[in-house]
Coordinates of C-alpha atoms in Angstrom, one line a residue:
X23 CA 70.5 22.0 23.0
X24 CA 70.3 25.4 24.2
X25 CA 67.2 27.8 23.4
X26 CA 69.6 30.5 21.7
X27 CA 71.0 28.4 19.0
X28 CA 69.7 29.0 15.5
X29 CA 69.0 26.3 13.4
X30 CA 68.3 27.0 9.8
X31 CA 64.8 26.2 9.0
X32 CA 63.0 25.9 6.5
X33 CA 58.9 26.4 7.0
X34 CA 55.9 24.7 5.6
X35 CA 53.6 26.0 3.2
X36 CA 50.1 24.4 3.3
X37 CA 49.2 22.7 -0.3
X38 CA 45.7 24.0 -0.2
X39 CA 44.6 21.7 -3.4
X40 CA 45.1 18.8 -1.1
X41 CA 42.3 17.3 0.5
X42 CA 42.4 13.9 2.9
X43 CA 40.7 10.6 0.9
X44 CA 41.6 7.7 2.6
X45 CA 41.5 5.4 -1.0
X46 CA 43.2 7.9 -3.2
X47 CA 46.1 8.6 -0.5
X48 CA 46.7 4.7 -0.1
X49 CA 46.6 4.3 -3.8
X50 CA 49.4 6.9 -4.3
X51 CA 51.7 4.8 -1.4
X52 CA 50.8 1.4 -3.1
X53 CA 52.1 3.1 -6.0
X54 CA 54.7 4.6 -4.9
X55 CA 55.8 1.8 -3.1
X56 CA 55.1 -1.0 -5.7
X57 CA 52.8 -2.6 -3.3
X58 CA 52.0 -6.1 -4.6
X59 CA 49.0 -7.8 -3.5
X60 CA 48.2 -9.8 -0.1
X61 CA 45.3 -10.9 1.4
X62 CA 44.8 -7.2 3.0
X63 CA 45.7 -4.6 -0.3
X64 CA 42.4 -3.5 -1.5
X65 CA 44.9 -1.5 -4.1
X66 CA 48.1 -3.4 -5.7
X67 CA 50.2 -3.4 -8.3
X68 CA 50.3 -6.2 -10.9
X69 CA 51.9 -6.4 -14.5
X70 CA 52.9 -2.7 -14.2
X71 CA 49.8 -1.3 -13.6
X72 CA 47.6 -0.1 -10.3
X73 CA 44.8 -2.3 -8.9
X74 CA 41.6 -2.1 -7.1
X75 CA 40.6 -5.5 -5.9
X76 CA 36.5 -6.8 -5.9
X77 CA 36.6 -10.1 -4.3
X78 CA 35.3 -11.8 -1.3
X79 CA 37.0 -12.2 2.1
X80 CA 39.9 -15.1 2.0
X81 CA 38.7 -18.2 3.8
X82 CA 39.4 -17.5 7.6
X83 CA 39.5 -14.4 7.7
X84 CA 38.2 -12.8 11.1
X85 CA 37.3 -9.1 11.4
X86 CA 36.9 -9.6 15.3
X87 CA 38.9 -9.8 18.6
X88 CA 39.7 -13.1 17.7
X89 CA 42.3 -12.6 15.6
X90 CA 44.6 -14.9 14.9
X91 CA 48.4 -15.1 16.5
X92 CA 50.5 -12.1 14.7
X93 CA 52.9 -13.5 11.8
X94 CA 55.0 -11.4 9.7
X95 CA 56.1 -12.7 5.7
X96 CA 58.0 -10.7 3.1
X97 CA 59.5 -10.8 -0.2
X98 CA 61.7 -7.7 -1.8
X99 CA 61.5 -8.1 -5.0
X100 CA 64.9 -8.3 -7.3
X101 CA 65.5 -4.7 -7.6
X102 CA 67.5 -1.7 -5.8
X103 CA 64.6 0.3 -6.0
X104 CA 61.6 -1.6 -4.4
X105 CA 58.8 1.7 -5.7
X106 CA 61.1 2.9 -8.7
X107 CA 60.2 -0.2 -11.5
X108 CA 61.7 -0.4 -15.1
X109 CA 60.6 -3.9 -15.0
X110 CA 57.8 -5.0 -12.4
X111 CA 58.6 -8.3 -10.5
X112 CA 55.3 -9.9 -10.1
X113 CA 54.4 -12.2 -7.0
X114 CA 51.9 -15.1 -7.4
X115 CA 49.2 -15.2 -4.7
X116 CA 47.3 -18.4 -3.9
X117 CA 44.5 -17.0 -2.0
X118 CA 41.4 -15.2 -2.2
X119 CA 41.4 -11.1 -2.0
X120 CA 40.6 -10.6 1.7
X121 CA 37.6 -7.8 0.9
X122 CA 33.8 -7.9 1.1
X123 CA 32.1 -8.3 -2.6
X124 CA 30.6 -4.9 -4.3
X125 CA 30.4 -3.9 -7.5
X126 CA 33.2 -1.7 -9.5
X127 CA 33.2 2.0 -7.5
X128 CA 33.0 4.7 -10.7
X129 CA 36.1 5.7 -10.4
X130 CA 37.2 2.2 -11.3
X131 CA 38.8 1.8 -15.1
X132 CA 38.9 -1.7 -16.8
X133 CA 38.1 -4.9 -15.3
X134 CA 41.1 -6.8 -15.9
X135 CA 40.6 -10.2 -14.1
X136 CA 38.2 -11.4 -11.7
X137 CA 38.0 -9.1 -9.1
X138 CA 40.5 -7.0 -10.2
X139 CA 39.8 -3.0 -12.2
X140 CA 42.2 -1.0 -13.1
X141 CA 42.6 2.9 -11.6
X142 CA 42.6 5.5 -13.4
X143 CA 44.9 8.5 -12.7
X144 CA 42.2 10.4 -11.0
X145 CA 41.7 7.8 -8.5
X146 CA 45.4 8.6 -7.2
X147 CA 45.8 11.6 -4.6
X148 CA 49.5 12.5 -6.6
X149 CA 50.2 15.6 -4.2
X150 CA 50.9 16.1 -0.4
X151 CA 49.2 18.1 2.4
X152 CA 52.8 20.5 2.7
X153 CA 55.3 22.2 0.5
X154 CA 58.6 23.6 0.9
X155 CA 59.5 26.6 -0.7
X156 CA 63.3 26.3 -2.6
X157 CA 65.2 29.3 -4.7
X158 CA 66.8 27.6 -7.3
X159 CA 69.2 29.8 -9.9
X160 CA 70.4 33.3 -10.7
X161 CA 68.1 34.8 -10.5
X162 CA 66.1 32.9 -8.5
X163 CA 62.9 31.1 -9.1
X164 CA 60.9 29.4 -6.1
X165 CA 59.5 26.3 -6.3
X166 CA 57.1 24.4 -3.9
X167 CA 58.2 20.8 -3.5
X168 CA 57.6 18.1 -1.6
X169 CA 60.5 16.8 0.4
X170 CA 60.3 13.2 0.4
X171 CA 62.4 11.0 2.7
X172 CA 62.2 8.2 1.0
X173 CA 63.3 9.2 -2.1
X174 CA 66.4 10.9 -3.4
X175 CA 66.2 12.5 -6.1
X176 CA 65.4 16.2 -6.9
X177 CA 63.6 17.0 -9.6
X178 CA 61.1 19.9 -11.0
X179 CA 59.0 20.9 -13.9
X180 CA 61.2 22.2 -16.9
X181 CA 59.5 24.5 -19.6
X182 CA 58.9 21.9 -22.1
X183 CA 56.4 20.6 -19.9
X184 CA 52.8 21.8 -21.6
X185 CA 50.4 22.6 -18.4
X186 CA 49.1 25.2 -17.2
X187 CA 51.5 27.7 -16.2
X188 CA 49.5 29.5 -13.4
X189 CA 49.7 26.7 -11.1
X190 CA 53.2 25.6 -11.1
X191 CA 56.1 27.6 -11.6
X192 CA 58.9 25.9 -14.4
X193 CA 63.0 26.4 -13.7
X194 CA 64.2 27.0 -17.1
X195 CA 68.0 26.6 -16.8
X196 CA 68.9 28.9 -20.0
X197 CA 67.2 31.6 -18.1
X198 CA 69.6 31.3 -15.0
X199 CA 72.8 32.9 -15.3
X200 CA 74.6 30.0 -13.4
X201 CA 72.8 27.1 -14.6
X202 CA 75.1 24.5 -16.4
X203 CA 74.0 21.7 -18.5
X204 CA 75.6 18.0 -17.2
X205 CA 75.8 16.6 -20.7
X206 CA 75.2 13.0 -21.1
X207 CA 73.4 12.9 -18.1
X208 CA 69.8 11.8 -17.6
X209 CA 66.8 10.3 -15.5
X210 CA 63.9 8.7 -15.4
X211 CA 61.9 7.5 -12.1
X212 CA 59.3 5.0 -13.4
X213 CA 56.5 4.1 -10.8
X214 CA 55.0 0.8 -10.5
X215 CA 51.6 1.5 -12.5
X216 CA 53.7 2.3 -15.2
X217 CA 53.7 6.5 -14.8
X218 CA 56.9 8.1 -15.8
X219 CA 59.0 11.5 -14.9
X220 CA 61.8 11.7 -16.5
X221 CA 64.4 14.7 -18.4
X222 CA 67.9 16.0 -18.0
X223 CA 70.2 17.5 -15.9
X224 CA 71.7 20.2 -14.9
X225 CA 73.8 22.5 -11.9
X226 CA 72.7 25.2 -10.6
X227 CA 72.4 27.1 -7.0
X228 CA 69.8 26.0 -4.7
X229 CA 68.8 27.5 -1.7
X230 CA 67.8 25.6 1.1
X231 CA 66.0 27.4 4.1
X232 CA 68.4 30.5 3.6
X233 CA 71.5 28.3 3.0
X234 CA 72.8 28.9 -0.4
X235 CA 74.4 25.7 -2.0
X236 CA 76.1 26.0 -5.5
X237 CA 76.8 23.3 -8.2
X238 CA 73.7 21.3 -6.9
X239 CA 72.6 18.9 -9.2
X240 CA 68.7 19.9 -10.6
X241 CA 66.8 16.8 -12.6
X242 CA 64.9 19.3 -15.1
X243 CA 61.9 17.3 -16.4
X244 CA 61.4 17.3 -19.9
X245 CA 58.4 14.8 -19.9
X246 CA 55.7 13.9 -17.3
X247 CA 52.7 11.3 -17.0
X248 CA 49.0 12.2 -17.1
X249 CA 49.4 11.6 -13.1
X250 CA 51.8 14.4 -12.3
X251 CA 50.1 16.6 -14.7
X252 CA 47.1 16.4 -13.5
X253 CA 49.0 18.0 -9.7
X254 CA 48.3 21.5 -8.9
X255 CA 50.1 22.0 -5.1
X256 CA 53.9 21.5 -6.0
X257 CA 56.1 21.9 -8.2
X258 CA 58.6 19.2 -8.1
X259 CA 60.3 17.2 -5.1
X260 CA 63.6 17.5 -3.3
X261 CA 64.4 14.0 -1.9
X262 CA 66.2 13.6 1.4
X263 CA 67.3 9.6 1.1
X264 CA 70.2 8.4 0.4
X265 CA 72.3 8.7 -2.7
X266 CA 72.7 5.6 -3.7
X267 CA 68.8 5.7 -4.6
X268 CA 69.2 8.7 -7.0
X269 CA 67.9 7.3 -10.0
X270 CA 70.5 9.5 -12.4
X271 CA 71.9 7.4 -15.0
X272 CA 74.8 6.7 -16.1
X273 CA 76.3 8.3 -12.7
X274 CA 74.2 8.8 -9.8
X275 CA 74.7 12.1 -8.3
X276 CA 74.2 13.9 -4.8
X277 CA 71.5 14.7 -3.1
X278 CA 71.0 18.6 -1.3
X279 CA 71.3 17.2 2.3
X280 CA 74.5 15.0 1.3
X281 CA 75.9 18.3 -0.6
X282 CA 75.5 20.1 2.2
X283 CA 77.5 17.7 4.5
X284 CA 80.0 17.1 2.0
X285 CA 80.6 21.2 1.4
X286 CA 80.4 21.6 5.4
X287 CA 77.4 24.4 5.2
X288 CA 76.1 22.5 8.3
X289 CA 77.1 22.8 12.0
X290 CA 76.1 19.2 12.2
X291 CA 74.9 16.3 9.8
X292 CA 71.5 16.7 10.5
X293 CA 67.9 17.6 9.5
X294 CA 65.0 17.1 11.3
X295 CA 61.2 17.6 10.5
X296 CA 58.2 18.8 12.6
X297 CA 55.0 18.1 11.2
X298 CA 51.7 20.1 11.8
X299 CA 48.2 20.5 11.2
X300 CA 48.9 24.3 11.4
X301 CA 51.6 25.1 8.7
X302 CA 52.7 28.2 10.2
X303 CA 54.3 25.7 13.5
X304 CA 55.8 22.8 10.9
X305 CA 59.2 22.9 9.6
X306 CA 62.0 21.0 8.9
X307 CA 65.4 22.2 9.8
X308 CA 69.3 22.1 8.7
X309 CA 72.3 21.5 10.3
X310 CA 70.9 21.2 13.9
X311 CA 68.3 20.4 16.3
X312 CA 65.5 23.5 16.9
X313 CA 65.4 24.9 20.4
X314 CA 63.1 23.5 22.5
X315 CA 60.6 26.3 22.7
X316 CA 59.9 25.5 18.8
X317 CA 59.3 21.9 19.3
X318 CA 57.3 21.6 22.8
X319 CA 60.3 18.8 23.8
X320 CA 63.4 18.6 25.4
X321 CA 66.2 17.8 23.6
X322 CA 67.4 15.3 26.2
X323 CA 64.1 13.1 25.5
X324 CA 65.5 12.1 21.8
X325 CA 66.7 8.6 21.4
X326 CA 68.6 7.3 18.5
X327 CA 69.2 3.9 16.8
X328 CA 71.2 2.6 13.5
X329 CA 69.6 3.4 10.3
X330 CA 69.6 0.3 7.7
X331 CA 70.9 2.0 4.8
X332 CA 70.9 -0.9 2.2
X333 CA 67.7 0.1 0.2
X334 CA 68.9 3.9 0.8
X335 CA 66.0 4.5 3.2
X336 CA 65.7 5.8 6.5
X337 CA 65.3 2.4 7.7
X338 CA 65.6 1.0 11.5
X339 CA 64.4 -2.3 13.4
X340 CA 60.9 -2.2 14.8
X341 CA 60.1 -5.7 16.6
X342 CA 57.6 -5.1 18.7
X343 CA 53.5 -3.3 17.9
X344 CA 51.3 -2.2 20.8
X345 CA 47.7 -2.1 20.8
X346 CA 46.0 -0.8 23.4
X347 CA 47.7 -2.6 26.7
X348 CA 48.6 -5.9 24.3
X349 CA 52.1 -6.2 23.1
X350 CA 53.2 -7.9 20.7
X351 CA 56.1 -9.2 18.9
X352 CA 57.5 -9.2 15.8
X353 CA 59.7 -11.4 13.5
X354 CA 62.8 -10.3 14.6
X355 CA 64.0 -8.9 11.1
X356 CA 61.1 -6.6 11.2
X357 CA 62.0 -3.1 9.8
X358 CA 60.4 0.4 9.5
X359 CA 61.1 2.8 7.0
X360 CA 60.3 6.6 8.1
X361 CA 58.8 8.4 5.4
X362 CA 57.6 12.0 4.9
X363 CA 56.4 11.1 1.3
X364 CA 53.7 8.8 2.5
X365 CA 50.5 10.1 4.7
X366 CA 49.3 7.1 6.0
X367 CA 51.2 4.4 7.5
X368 CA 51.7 0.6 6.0
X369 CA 52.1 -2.7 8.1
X370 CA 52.1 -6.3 7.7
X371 CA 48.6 -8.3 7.0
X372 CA 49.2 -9.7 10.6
X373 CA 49.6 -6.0 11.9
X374 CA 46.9 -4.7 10.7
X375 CA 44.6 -7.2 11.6
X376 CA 45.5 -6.8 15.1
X377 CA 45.2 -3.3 15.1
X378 CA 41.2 -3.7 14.3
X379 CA 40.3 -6.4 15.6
X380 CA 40.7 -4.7 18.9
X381 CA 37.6 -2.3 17.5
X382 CA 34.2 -3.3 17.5
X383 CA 32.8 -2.7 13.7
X384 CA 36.2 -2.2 12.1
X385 CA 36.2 -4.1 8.6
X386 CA 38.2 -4.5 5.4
X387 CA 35.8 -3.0 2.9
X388 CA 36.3 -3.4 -1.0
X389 CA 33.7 -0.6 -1.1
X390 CA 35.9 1.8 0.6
X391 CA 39.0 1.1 -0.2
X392 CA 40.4 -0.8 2.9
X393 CA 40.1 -1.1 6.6
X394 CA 37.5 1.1 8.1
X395 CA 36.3 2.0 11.4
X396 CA 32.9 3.5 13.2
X397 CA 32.8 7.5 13.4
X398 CA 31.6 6.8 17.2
X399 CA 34.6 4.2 18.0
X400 CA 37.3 5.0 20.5
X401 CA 40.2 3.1 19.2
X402 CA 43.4 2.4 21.3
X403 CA 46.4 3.9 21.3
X404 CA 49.2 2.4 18.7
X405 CA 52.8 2.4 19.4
X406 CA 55.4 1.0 17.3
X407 CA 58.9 0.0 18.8
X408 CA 62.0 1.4 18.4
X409 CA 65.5 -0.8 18.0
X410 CA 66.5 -3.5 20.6
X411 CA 65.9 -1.8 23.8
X412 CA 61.8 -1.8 24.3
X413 CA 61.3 1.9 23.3
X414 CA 58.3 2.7 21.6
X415 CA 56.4 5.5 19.7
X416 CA 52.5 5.9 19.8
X417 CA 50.0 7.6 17.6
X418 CA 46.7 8.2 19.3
X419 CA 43.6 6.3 18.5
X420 CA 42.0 8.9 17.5
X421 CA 44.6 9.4 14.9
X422 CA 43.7 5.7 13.4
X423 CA 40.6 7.9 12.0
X424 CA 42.3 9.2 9.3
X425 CA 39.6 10.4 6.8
X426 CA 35.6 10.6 7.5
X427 CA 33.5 8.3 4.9
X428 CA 30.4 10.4 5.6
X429 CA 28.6 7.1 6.4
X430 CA 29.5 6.8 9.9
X431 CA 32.5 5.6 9.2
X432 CA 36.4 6.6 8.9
X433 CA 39.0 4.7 6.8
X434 CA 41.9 3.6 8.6
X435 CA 45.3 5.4 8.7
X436 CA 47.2 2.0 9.2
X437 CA 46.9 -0.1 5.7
X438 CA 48.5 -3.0 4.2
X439 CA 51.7 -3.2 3.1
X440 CA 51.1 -6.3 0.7
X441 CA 54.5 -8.1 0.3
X442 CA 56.8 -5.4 1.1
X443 CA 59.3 -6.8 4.0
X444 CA 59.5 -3.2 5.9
X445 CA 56.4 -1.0 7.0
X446 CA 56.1 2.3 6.0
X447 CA 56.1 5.3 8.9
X448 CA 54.2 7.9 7.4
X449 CA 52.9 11.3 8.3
X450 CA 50.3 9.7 10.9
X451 CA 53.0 8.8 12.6
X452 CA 55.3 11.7 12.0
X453 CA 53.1 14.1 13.5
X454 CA 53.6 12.7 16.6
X455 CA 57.4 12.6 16.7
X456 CA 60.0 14.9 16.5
X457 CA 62.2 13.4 14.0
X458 CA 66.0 13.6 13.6
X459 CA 68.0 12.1 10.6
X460 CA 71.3 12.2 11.3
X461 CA 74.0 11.9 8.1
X462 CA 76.7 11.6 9.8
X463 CA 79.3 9.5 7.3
X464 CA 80.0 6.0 7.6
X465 CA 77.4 6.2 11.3
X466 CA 73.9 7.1 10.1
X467 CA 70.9 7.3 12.7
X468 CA 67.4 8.5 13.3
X469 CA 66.4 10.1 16.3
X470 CA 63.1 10.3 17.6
X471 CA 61.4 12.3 21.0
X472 CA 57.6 11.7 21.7
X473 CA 55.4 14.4 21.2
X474 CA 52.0 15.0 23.1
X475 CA 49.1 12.6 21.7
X476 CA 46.2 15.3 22.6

């Protein structure tokens, strides 16, 4: 792609009520995600509601470079929406919590079974490091959402929400002159502790990144959990899956990228997303790939595989994991779901363990909340494969130190993913990617170009 053409993008604004903790931000993907326990998940979720475990290491379980032989398992439990739970499948687990034994950490609620407290909301990190502004309605109010590629619905505050009004702002359809009420229609996204967003819905205009796009359909919510209350950085979120996860009942309806395509506003089926440290350089895009100069990549270096749409995720095969020089791999069904709605990234029990146990000192720590590493450590390099044909994609190790513990230690970016059958590609990894998701009908892909580890 040529320097001159002109995507439409759409910037990032830096959620400055955010703050990286390791434990709180895997507690909000274990919730999100409906993470149910393994050996690994110092947080799960059991009979609808979110656990921290308090038990001793399972019975062969080696912290070391002798690691066992890598194994992938995986169960999805029976419903179309693995994080989004009106009943919770539960999963029995015959062995021991694989964590050192401490007492309850203070933010712990309840002890509800040996080892086992509940978390409160406070223990969650419920927002994300960036926001997206989005006009929506005549006139226009702009609202700071989270754009979430593994999920597809969008939704934000309505009036009747009681909070306080200086730190969000509320899209009050009666106020919009072309806001339209889609009677009989409602939604409710229940999480897997048991925390609740749900309301009506309604049309309205939305604008995207300077695109305007009428008759959208806006979930307006009418009621909210303690958890999404308690948020101060965003106002809602604007999912970028794919349709058939919209939670709208009793007809699902379209999402803003798949209105886009279907209204042909775009030049091409396409978004992409650049992620930062620096807000002012991160942004995701519309309708085509940014020029070179704005990404630091040529467009030439971006390679593409099938996306797996049957659980409406950006899902693609990953069968292979790199540590350092040793590579490994993976059941051949193994899948990876890239997610912009997750900060840290989620693998299998087997993964994990051979991600630290090429670190001297990394442990699984009850008292923090999962793996950890030394401060003064220099991890290797991680890479993740991508489709059939050997290409891979590496975070740094560096980038495995994903939040200082003021101990001498950092928790771990990489985390268990309990039972889930895919891992989860967060942020981590998205920062070191330029990522393309490409819509086109009936041929779906993702795209993805290395980016500089330094």
């Amino acid at each position: 792609m040529s320097d001159d053409a002109e995507p439409t993008i759409s910037r990032f604004k830096r959620n400055h009520k955010w703050q990286r903790n390791g434990k709180m931000d895997y507690a909000r993907s274990v919730r999100k995600w409906n993470i149910t326990p393994s050996d690994q998940t110092t947080f799960h979720i059991k009979d609808g509601k979110l656990l921290r475990h308090h038990t001793p290491p399972a019975a062969g379980f080696v912290p070391s470079d002798h690691a066992p032989p890598i194994t992938e398992t995986g169960h999805l439990h029976t419903t179309h929406k693995p994080y989004l739970m009106e009943k919770i499948a539960t999963t029995a687990v015959t062995s021991t919590s694989a964590t050192i034994a401490v007492p309850a950490a203070a933010s712990s609620g309840p002890v509800v079974g040996p080892g086992e407290s509940e978390v409160p909301a406070t223990g969650v990190q419920n927002d994300l490091e960036f926001v997206v502004p989005v006009t929506i309605g005549t006139p226009g109010v702009t609202a700071h959402l989270d754009f979430d590629t593994g999920s597809a619905d969008l939704w934000v505050w309505g009036p009747q929400i009681q909070a306080d009004r200086t730190k969000h702002t509320l899209y009050d359809p009666a106020a919009s002159q072309t806001g339209k009420s889609s009677q009989g229609l409602w939604w409710r996204i229940q999480y897997g502790d048991g925390s609740v967003a749900a309301g009506e819905v309604h049309t309205d205009v939305i604008n995207l990144g300077g695109v305007a796009l009428p008759n959208q359909s806006v979930q307006v919510a009418t009621a909210l959990s303690d958890t999404f209350i308690s948020e101060d950085g965003s106002d809602g979120l604007l999912g970028l899956a794919f349709p058939n996860m919209n939670t709208v009942q009793p007809m699902q309806q379209v999402t803003p990228m798949a209105n886009l395509v279907a209204e042909n506003l775009l030049v091409k089926p396409i978004f992409t997303v650049k992620l930062d440290k620096d807000d002012a350089s991160g942004f995701y895009t519309f309708g085509d790939i940014a020029p070179d100069s704005h990404t630091g990549i040529k467009s030439a270096d971006i390679k593409y595989q099938p996306v797996i749409t049957t659980h409406g995720f950006w899902e693609f095969t990953s069968p292979t994991i790199r540590v350092g020089d040793k590579l490994v791999k993976r059941e051949a069904n193994n899948t990876a779901i890239a997610d912009t709605g997750t900060t840290i990234l989620m693998l299998s029990d087997a993964a994990c363990q051979l991600v630290y146990s090429q670190i001297p000192g990394a442990v699984l720590s009850a008292d923090a909340g999962g793996w950890i590493l030394p401060s003064n450590s220099t991890p290797p390099h991680v890479g993740f494969g991508f489709g059939p044909d050997g290409l891979e994609y590496t975070i740094s190790g560096e980038d495995l130190k994903y939040g200082d513990m003021q101990d001498g230690t950092h928790y771990g970016a990489i985390q268990s993913r309990g039972q889930a059958p895919y891992d989860i590609l967060g942020d981590v990894f998205l920062r070191r990617v330029y990522a393309i998701f490409d819509q086109s009908p009936g041929a779906p892909k993702i795209g993805f170009a290395q980016r500089s580890l330094e």
